[in-house]
């Protein structure tokens, strides 16, 4: 979530509130480490043990409660169109970075 925010994912009150809650709990680095290990087979045993421990469930409950009680993560009705609009905004923000950059990576003036 932090990486995608850094990659210009549109920010919403719900996403900002969830990030703030993660920061308040101080579990951002922990969540990032868990996510990092998910796509590496050498961490399979560690990930399995982590999933069997009760603390991930407690974190899930804390974050799920925040999402359920806070503003929606993506503003608008829960529909395909809302998701498409969100993605269009994100792609437009990323495309705006490319304006003025030539194919060899130089900035044109």
mmCIF file of the C-alpha atoms, coordinates in Angstrom:
data_MODEL
# 
_entry.id   MODEL 
# 
loop_
_atom_site.group_PDB 
_atom_site.id 
_atom_site.type_symbol 
_atom_site.label_atom_id 
_atom_site.label_alt_id 
_atom_site.label_comp_id 
_atom_site.label_asym_id 
_atom_site.label_entity_id 
_atom_site.label_seq_id 
_atom_site.pdbx_PDB_ins_code 
_atom_site.Cartn_x 
_atom_site.Cartn_y 
_atom_site.Cartn_z 
_atom_site.occupancy 
_atom_site.B_iso_or_equiv 
_atom_site.pdbx_formal_charge 
_atom_site.auth_seq_id 
_atom_site.auth_comp_id 
_atom_site.auth_asym_id 
_atom_site.auth_atom_id 
_atom_site.pdbx_PDB_model_num 
ATOM 1   C CA . UNK A 1 1   ? 0.000   0.000   0.000   1.00 0.00 ? 1   UNK A CA 1 
ATOM 2   C CA . UNK A 1 2   ? 2.869   2.371   0.786   1.00 0.00 ? 2   UNK A CA 1 
ATOM 3   C CA . UNK A 1 3   ? 4.635   1.432   -2.445  1.00 0.00 ? 3   UNK A CA 1 
ATOM 4   C CA . UNK A 1 4   ? 1.520   2.027   -4.512  1.00 0.00 ? 4   UNK A CA 1 
ATOM 5   C CA . UNK A 1 5   ? 0.957   5.353   -2.741  1.00 0.00 ? 5   UNK A CA 1 
ATOM 6   C CA . UNK A 1 6   ? 4.520   6.283   -3.666  1.00 0.00 ? 6   UNK A CA 1 
ATOM 7   C CA . UNK A 1 7   ? 3.717   5.294   -7.247  1.00 0.00 ? 7   UNK A CA 1 
ATOM 8   C CA . UNK A 1 8   ? 1.008   7.990   -7.352  1.00 0.00 ? 8   UNK A CA 1 
ATOM 9   C CA . UNK A 1 9   ? -1.976  5.778   -6.563  1.00 0.00 ? 9   UNK A CA 1 
ATOM 10  C CA . UNK A 1 10  ? -4.843  8.238   -5.960  1.00 0.00 ? 10  UNK A CA 1 
ATOM 11  C CA . UNK A 1 11  ? -5.101  8.985   -2.269  1.00 0.00 ? 11  UNK A CA 1 
ATOM 12  C CA . UNK A 1 12  ? -8.479  8.790   -0.608  1.00 0.00 ? 12  UNK A CA 1 
ATOM 13  C CA . UNK A 1 13  ? -9.578  9.539   2.948   1.00 0.00 ? 13  UNK A CA 1 
ATOM 14  C CA . UNK A 1 14  ? -10.022 5.787   3.511   1.00 0.00 ? 14  UNK A CA 1 
ATOM 15  C CA . UNK A 1 15  ? -6.535  4.865   2.310   1.00 0.00 ? 15  UNK A CA 1 
ATOM 16  C CA . UNK A 1 16  ? -5.001  7.745   4.289   1.00 0.00 ? 16  UNK A CA 1 
ATOM 17  C CA . UNK A 1 17  ? -6.870  6.646   7.438   1.00 0.00 ? 17  UNK A CA 1 
ATOM 18  C CA . UNK A 1 18  ? -5.731  3.041   7.015   1.00 0.00 ? 18  UNK A CA 1 
ATOM 19  C CA . UNK A 1 19  ? -2.090  4.126   6.537   1.00 0.00 ? 19  UNK A CA 1 
ATOM 20  C CA . UNK A 1 20  ? -2.364  6.380   9.598   1.00 0.00 ? 20  UNK A CA 1 
ATOM 21  C CA . UNK A 1 21  ? -3.770  3.496   11.664  1.00 0.00 ? 21  UNK A CA 1 
ATOM 22  C CA . UNK A 1 22  ? -0.944  1.212   10.543  1.00 0.00 ? 22  UNK A CA 1 
ATOM 23  C CA . UNK A 1 23  ? 1.532   3.944   11.521  1.00 0.00 ? 23  UNK A CA 1 
ATOM 24  C CA . UNK A 1 24  ? -0.160  4.422   14.921  1.00 0.00 ? 24  UNK A CA 1 
ATOM 25  C CA . UNK A 1 25  ? 0.113   0.698   15.595  1.00 0.00 ? 25  UNK A CA 1 
ATOM 26  C CA . UNK A 1 26  ? 3.744   0.729   14.434  1.00 0.00 ? 26  UNK A CA 1 
ATOM 27  C CA . UNK A 1 27  ? 3.236   -2.357  12.293  1.00 0.00 ? 27  UNK A CA 1 
ATOM 28  C CA . UNK A 1 28  ? 4.193   -0.955  8.891   1.00 0.00 ? 28  UNK A CA 1 
ATOM 29  C CA . UNK A 1 29  ? 7.659   -2.579  8.817   1.00 0.00 ? 29  UNK A CA 1 
ATOM 30  C CA . UNK A 1 30  ? 6.187   -5.871  10.015  1.00 0.00 ? 30  UNK A CA 1 
ATOM 31  C CA . UNK A 1 31  ? 3.543   -5.888  7.276   1.00 0.00 ? 31  UNK A CA 1 
ATOM 32  C CA . UNK A 1 32  ? 6.139   -4.985  4.647   1.00 0.00 ? 32  UNK A CA 1 
ATOM 33  C CA . UNK A 1 33  ? 8.375   -7.869  5.777   1.00 0.00 ? 33  UNK A CA 1 
ATOM 34  C CA . UNK A 1 34  ? 5.482   -10.314 5.589   1.00 0.00 ? 34  UNK A CA 1 
ATOM 35  C CA . UNK A 1 35  ? 4.597   -9.125  2.092   1.00 0.00 ? 35  UNK A CA 1 
ATOM 36  C CA . UNK A 1 36  ? 8.220   -9.279  0.951   1.00 0.00 ? 36  UNK A CA 1 
ATOM 37  C CA . UNK A 1 37  ? 8.496   -12.920 1.947   1.00 0.00 ? 37  UNK A CA 1 
ATOM 38  C CA . UNK A 1 38  ? 5.253   -13.987 0.313   1.00 0.00 ? 38  UNK A CA 1 
ATOM 39  C CA . UNK A 1 39  ? 6.733   -14.287 -3.150  1.00 0.00 ? 39  UNK A CA 1 
ATOM 40  C CA . UNK A 1 40  ? 9.920   -16.107 -2.172  1.00 0.00 ? 40  UNK A CA 1 
ATOM 41  C CA . UNK A 1 41  ? 9.876   -19.864 -1.833  1.00 0.00 ? 41  UNK A CA 1 
ATOM 42  C CA . UNK A 1 42  ? 12.819  -19.847 0.569   1.00 0.00 ? 42  UNK A CA 1 
ATOM 43  C CA . UNK A 1 43  ? 10.527  -18.158 3.121   1.00 0.00 ? 43  UNK A CA 1 
ATOM 44  C CA . UNK A 1 44  ? 7.682   -20.668 2.711   1.00 0.00 ? 44  UNK A CA 1 
ATOM 45  C CA . UNK A 1 45  ? 8.207   -22.282 6.129   1.00 0.00 ? 45  UNK A CA 1 
ATOM 46  C CA . UNK A 1 46  ? 8.436   -18.909 7.877   1.00 0.00 ? 46  UNK A CA 1 
ATOM 47  C CA . UNK A 1 47  ? 5.287   -17.692 6.146   1.00 0.00 ? 47  UNK A CA 1 
ATOM 48  C CA . UNK A 1 48  ? 3.417   -20.853 7.056   1.00 0.00 ? 48  UNK A CA 1 
ATOM 49  C CA . UNK A 1 49  ? 4.364   -20.558 10.732  1.00 0.00 ? 49  UNK A CA 1 
ATOM 50  C CA . UNK A 1 50  ? 3.475   -16.860 10.667  1.00 0.00 ? 50  UNK A CA 1 
ATOM 51  C CA . UNK A 1 51  ? 0.009   -17.663 9.332   1.00 0.00 ? 51  UNK A CA 1 
ATOM 52  C CA . UNK A 1 52  ? -0.555  -20.246 12.073  1.00 0.00 ? 52  UNK A CA 1 
ATOM 53  C CA . UNK A 1 53  ? 0.320   -17.841 14.879  1.00 0.00 ? 53  UNK A CA 1 
ATOM 54  C CA . UNK A 1 54  ? -2.599  -15.902 16.442  1.00 0.00 ? 54  UNK A CA 1 
ATOM 55  C CA . UNK A 1 55  ? -1.084  -12.415 16.071  1.00 0.00 ? 55  UNK A CA 1 
ATOM 56  C CA . UNK A 1 56  ? -1.726  -12.113 12.297  1.00 0.00 ? 56  UNK A CA 1 
ATOM 57  C CA . UNK A 1 57  ? -5.411  -12.685 13.015  1.00 0.00 ? 57  UNK A CA 1 
ATOM 58  C CA . UNK A 1 58  ? -5.325  -9.926  15.635  1.00 0.00 ? 58  UNK A CA 1 
ATOM 59  C CA . UNK A 1 59  ? -3.742  -7.532  13.136  1.00 0.00 ? 59  UNK A CA 1 
ATOM 60  C CA . UNK A 1 60  ? -6.311  -8.557  10.528  1.00 0.00 ? 60  UNK A CA 1 
ATOM 61  C CA . UNK A 1 61  ? -9.123  -7.783  12.973  1.00 0.00 ? 61  UNK A CA 1 
ATOM 62  C CA . UNK A 1 62  ? -7.658  -4.375  13.874  1.00 0.00 ? 62  UNK A CA 1 
ATOM 63  C CA . UNK A 1 63  ? -7.231  -3.352  10.247  1.00 0.00 ? 63  UNK A CA 1 
ATOM 64  C CA . UNK A 1 64  ? -10.558 -4.824  9.117   1.00 0.00 ? 64  UNK A CA 1 
ATOM 65  C CA . UNK A 1 65  ? -12.374 -2.938  11.863  1.00 0.00 ? 65  UNK A CA 1 
ATOM 66  C CA . UNK A 1 66  ? -10.705 0.287   10.760  1.00 0.00 ? 66  UNK A CA 1 
ATOM 67  C CA . UNK A 1 67  ? -11.701 -0.283  7.131   1.00 0.00 ? 67  UNK A CA 1 
ATOM 68  C CA . UNK A 1 68  ? -15.270 -1.186  8.118   1.00 0.00 ? 68  UNK A CA 1 
ATOM 69  C CA . UNK A 1 69  ? -15.722 1.827   10.403  1.00 0.00 ? 69  UNK A CA 1 
ATOM 70  C CA . UNK A 1 70  ? -13.796 4.391   8.400   1.00 0.00 ? 70  UNK A CA 1 
ATOM 71  C CA . UNK A 1 71  ? -14.334 6.015   5.073   1.00 0.00 ? 71  UNK A CA 1 
ATOM 72  C CA . UNK A 1 72  ? -14.311 3.631   2.095   1.00 0.00 ? 72  UNK A CA 1 
ATOM 73  C CA . UNK A 1 73  ? -10.892 2.817   0.649   1.00 0.00 ? 73  UNK A CA 1 
ATOM 74  C CA . UNK A 1 74  ? -12.050 3.940   -2.795  1.00 0.00 ? 74  UNK A CA 1 
ATOM 75  C CA . UNK A 1 75  ? -14.652 6.682   -2.932  1.00 0.00 ? 75  UNK A CA 1 
ATOM 76  C CA . UNK A 1 76  ? -17.870 5.999   -4.762  1.00 0.00 ? 76  UNK A CA 1 
ATOM 77  C CA . UNK A 1 77  ? -20.314 3.139   -5.074  1.00 0.00 ? 77  UNK A CA 1 
ATOM 78  C CA . UNK A 1 78  ? -18.977 -0.400  -4.943  1.00 0.00 ? 78  UNK A CA 1 
ATOM 79  C CA . UNK A 1 79  ? -19.042 -0.933  -8.685  1.00 0.00 ? 79  UNK A CA 1 
ATOM 80  C CA . UNK A 1 80  ? -16.923 -1.787  -11.678 1.00 0.00 ? 80  UNK A CA 1 
ATOM 81  C CA . UNK A 1 81  ? -17.184 1.825   -12.849 1.00 0.00 ? 81  UNK A CA 1 
ATOM 82  C CA . UNK A 1 82  ? -15.780 3.146   -9.568  1.00 0.00 ? 82  UNK A CA 1 
ATOM 83  C CA . UNK A 1 83  ? -12.801 0.807   -9.847  1.00 0.00 ? 83  UNK A CA 1 
ATOM 84  C CA . UNK A 1 84  ? -12.251 1.760   -13.474 1.00 0.00 ? 84  UNK A CA 1 
ATOM 85  C CA . UNK A 1 85  ? -12.385 5.477   -12.619 1.00 0.00 ? 85  UNK A CA 1 
ATOM 86  C CA . UNK A 1 86  ? -9.846  4.945   -9.822  1.00 0.00 ? 86  UNK A CA 1 
ATOM 87  C CA . UNK A 1 87  ? -7.487  3.110   -12.197 1.00 0.00 ? 87  UNK A CA 1 
ATOM 88  C CA . UNK A 1 88  ? -7.927  5.768   -14.903 1.00 0.00 ? 88  UNK A CA 1 
ATOM 89  C CA . UNK A 1 89  ? -6.954  8.474   -12.396 1.00 0.00 ? 89  UNK A CA 1 
ATOM 90  C CA . UNK A 1 90  ? -3.914  6.465   -11.356 1.00 0.00 ? 90  UNK A CA 1 
ATOM 91  C CA . UNK A 1 91  ? -2.797  5.829   -14.941 1.00 0.00 ? 91  UNK A CA 1 
ATOM 92  C CA . UNK A 1 92  ? -3.299  9.519   -15.779 1.00 0.00 ? 92  UNK A CA 1 
ATOM 93  C CA . UNK A 1 93  ? -1.109  10.541  -12.819 1.00 0.00 ? 93  UNK A CA 1 
ATOM 94  C CA . UNK A 1 94  ? 1.629   8.175   -13.962 1.00 0.00 ? 94  UNK A CA 1 
ATOM 95  C CA . UNK A 1 95  ? 1.300   9.344   -17.576 1.00 0.00 ? 95  UNK A CA 1 
ATOM 96  C CA . UNK A 1 96  ? 1.696   12.957  -16.468 1.00 0.00 ? 96  UNK A CA 1 
ATOM 97  C CA . UNK A 1 97  ? 5.206   12.079  -15.311 1.00 0.00 ? 97  UNK A CA 1 
ATOM 98  C CA . UNK A 1 98  ? 6.108   10.977  -18.826 1.00 0.00 ? 98  UNK A CA 1 
ATOM 99  C CA . UNK A 1 99  ? 5.135   14.261  -20.435 1.00 0.00 ? 99  UNK A CA 1 
ATOM 100 C CA . UNK A 1 100 ? 8.213   16.082  -21.573 1.00 0.00 ? 100 UNK A CA 1 
ATOM 101 C CA . UNK A 1 101 ? 10.434  12.996  -21.328 1.00 0.00 ? 101 UNK A CA 1 
ATOM 102 C CA . UNK A 1 102 ? 11.924  11.730  -24.566 1.00 0.00 ? 102 UNK A CA 1 
ATOM 103 C CA . UNK A 1 103 ? 12.190  8.038   -25.404 1.00 0.00 ? 103 UNK A CA 1 
ATOM 104 C CA . UNK A 1 104 ? 15.845  8.038   -24.273 1.00 0.00 ? 104 UNK A CA 1 
ATOM 105 C CA . UNK A 1 105 ? 14.883  9.356   -20.833 1.00 0.00 ? 105 UNK A CA 1 
ATOM 106 C CA . UNK A 1 106 ? 15.948  12.972  -21.280 1.00 0.00 ? 106 UNK A CA 1 
ATOM 107 C CA . UNK A 1 107 ? 13.684  15.824  -20.233 1.00 0.00 ? 107 UNK A CA 1 
ATOM 108 C CA . UNK A 1 108 ? 12.698  18.070  -23.112 1.00 0.00 ? 108 UNK A CA 1 
ATOM 109 C CA . UNK A 1 109 ? 12.143  21.739  -22.490 1.00 0.00 ? 109 UNK A CA 1 
# 
